[in-house]
Amino acid sequence: MKRVSLSPVFPFAAILGQEDMKLALLLNAVNPRIGGVLVRGEKGTAKSTAVRALAALLPEITVFDGCPFECGPEEESRHCRRCLLCGGPSDRTRRRVRVVTLPLNATEDRVAGGIDFDRAIRTGCRVVQPGLLALAHLGILYVDEVNLLDDHLVDVILDAAASGENHLEREGISFSHPARFVLVGTMNPEEGE
């Protein structure tokens, strides 16, 4: 098992004030089915810091080594099609919970996944390229400035968060994979509702 050294993170317990925000983040970490947190505050109110500090508190998770959709052995009924067909890779690895940050300029292909065009050109086969929802599985999807995000992308993210799955239907491919994550959106009221 490979260990990666991480840069130090500001401790969650050291964030002063913001008790409602910290409680909401902790409740969602315990039970992601709550549906997420929207943190509204001005710059400098420790919104991003709290999210990263929360991830550092969470225990390591076990995932199949090499599964591009981050399937875990504890989720037998919810594996991606690739893991269902082969019973999941035999190698397992433990890793820290990820904080996947959604960039403001993200496209639907980058968020939900799409065709891996490089492999399609090289091999002639259509292969699904995982998006940020796959990367966020079993972790935290952090959407900074959610109020500036395109409405269509918000719908894609909320659908995945509510169902626990990401359904990809495009370019002749129909594919689903688990997408269970803690959804955290932040916004600065100065930049619009």
XYZ file of C-alpha atoms in Angstrom:
193
model
C 0.000 0.000 0.000
C 1.383 3.372 -1.035
C 1.259 6.250 1.472
C 1.149 9.803 0.226
C 2.173 12.662 2.456
C -0.449 15.361 2.626
C 0.048 19.021 3.315
C -1.176 20.055 6.752
C -4.814 21.075 7.037
C -6.191 23.639 9.464
C -7.864 21.613 12.260
C -11.655 21.499 12.242
C -11.796 22.034 16.009
C -9.705 25.215 15.675
C -12.357 26.999 13.595
C -13.888 29.509 15.986
C -17.537 30.389 15.758
C -19.492 29.122 12.760
C -21.166 26.524 15.010
C -24.185 26.054 12.701
C -21.915 25.475 9.689
C -19.711 23.013 11.563
C -22.741 21.107 12.886
C -24.283 20.903 9.390
C -21.002 19.608 7.926
C -20.613 16.992 10.673
C -24.217 15.802 10.317
C -23.766 15.380 6.561
C -20.502 13.489 7.092
C -22.289 11.081 9.427
C -25.278 10.693 7.102
C -24.738 11.913 3.504
C -28.392 11.116 2.727
C -29.293 14.366 4.486
C -28.644 15.915 1.102
C -25.847 18.394 1.518
C -25.037 21.791 2.916
C -25.224 25.261 1.406
C -22.890 27.615 3.228
C -23.602 31.278 2.616
C -21.061 33.799 3.778
C -18.696 36.547 2.818
C -15.042 36.044 1.968
C -12.904 35.070 4.933
C -15.571 33.172 6.871
C -13.662 29.845 6.655
C -16.068 28.132 4.257
C -13.404 26.320 2.198
C -11.192 25.769 5.232
C -14.023 24.025 7.094
C -14.702 21.643 4.203
C -11.054 20.612 3.896
C -10.739 20.287 7.669
C -13.811 18.046 7.745
C -12.252 15.658 5.220
C -9.144 15.373 7.395
C -11.364 14.212 10.297
C -12.957 11.366 8.398
C -11.540 7.826 8.559
C -9.811 6.204 5.592
C -12.017 4.241 3.201
C -11.396 1.021 1.291
C -11.852 1.026 -2.498
C -11.026 -1.363 -5.304
C -7.593 -0.563 -6.654
C -7.901 0.399 -10.305
C -11.665 0.962 -10.432
C -12.125 4.309 -12.192
C -15.471 4.776 -10.433
C -14.123 4.322 -6.881
C -16.292 1.303 -6.033
C -15.769 -0.087 -2.565
C -16.069 -3.683 -1.374
C -18.777 -2.761 1.167
C -21.161 -1.688 -1.608
C -21.773 -5.003 -3.361
C -25.241 -4.080 -4.604
C -24.096 -0.697 -5.960
C -20.972 -1.451 -7.989
C -20.401 -0.044 -11.448
C -21.068 -2.399 -14.334
C -17.345 -3.110 -14.697
C -17.049 -4.308 -11.084
C -20.352 -6.202 -11.224
C -19.180 -8.217 -14.235
C -15.828 -9.196 -12.772
C -16.792 -9.220 -9.080
C -14.626 -6.210 -8.389
C -10.866 -6.091 -8.653
C -9.139 -8.373 -6.161
C -6.751 -5.636 -5.025
C -8.067 -3.204 -2.474
C -6.518 -0.031 -1.211
C -7.204 2.332 1.658
C -7.151 6.062 1.112
C -8.193 9.320 2.690
C -11.573 10.813 1.869
C -11.199 13.198 -1.066
C -12.469 16.708 -1.432
C -13.271 17.096 -5.123
C -13.638 20.745 -6.064
C -15.914 21.519 -8.992
C -14.453 24.313 -11.144
C -16.836 27.082 -12.196
C -16.116 26.511 -15.892
C -16.804 22.749 -15.750
C -18.683 21.154 -18.635
C -21.291 18.423 -18.333
C -18.757 15.878 -19.659
C -16.287 16.901 -16.956
C -18.937 16.625 -14.213
C -20.884 13.510 -15.239
C -18.366 11.780 -17.492
C -18.367 11.093 -21.184
C -16.580 9.322 -24.004
C -12.811 8.959 -23.755
C -12.126 10.254 -27.256
C -8.382 9.512 -27.164
C -9.033 5.822 -26.489
C -11.898 5.750 -28.958
C -9.617 7.026 -31.716
C -6.761 4.663 -30.784
C -8.804 1.492 -30.200
C -12.038 2.064 -32.101
C -14.051 1.285 -28.946
C -16.222 3.670 -27.023
C -15.011 3.826 -23.428
C -16.558 5.851 -20.622
C -14.277 8.432 -19.078
C -15.264 9.079 -15.451
C -16.190 12.588 -14.424
C -15.971 14.473 -11.161
C -19.028 12.663 -9.762
C -17.113 9.373 -9.999
C -14.066 10.922 -8.369
C -16.205 12.318 -5.537
C -17.817 8.931 -4.768
C -17.399 8.168 -1.038
C -15.954 11.656 -0.548
C -16.951 15.298 -0.581
C -18.045 17.222 -3.678
C -17.262 20.867 -3.008
C -18.936 23.469 -5.226
C -17.521 26.917 -4.492
C -19.655 29.825 -5.709
C -22.558 27.475 -6.453
C -24.761 30.483 -7.229
C -22.612 31.158 -10.325
C -22.901 27.583 -11.662
C -25.002 26.813 -14.743
C -28.508 25.605 -13.784
C -28.166 22.473 -15.922
C -25.023 21.392 -14.054
C -26.728 22.053 -10.734
C -29.536 19.702 -11.843
C -27.029 16.958 -12.821
C -25.278 17.231 -9.452
C -28.512 17.303 -7.438
C -29.887 14.274 -9.332
C -26.747 12.274 -8.533
C -26.730 13.411 -4.905
C -30.403 12.471 -4.433
C -30.220 9.062 -6.126
C -26.690 8.033 -5.129
C -25.991 7.172 -8.764
C -24.788 8.984 -11.832
C -26.616 7.996 -15.036
C -24.745 8.732 -18.220
C -26.682 8.629 -21.508
C -24.839 10.035 -24.503
C -23.129 9.184 -27.766
C -24.723 5.737 -27.793
C -23.554 4.824 -24.285
C -25.820 4.086 -21.361
C -23.882 3.725 -18.142
C -24.476 4.095 -14.400
C -22.100 4.126 -11.481
C -22.431 4.842 -7.768
C -22.097 8.488 -6.781
C -22.577 8.778 -3.034
C -20.921 11.885 -1.691
C -21.346 14.707 0.778
C -22.432 17.715 -1.250
C -21.197 21.072 0.011
C -21.955 24.269 -1.853
C -20.730 27.695 -0.834
C -21.704 31.116 -2.021
C -20.832 34.712 -1.368
C -24.035 36.797 -1.235
C -22.126 39.752 -2.700
C -21.843 37.873 -6.010
C -25.547 37.268 -6.541
C -28.326 35.016 -5.300
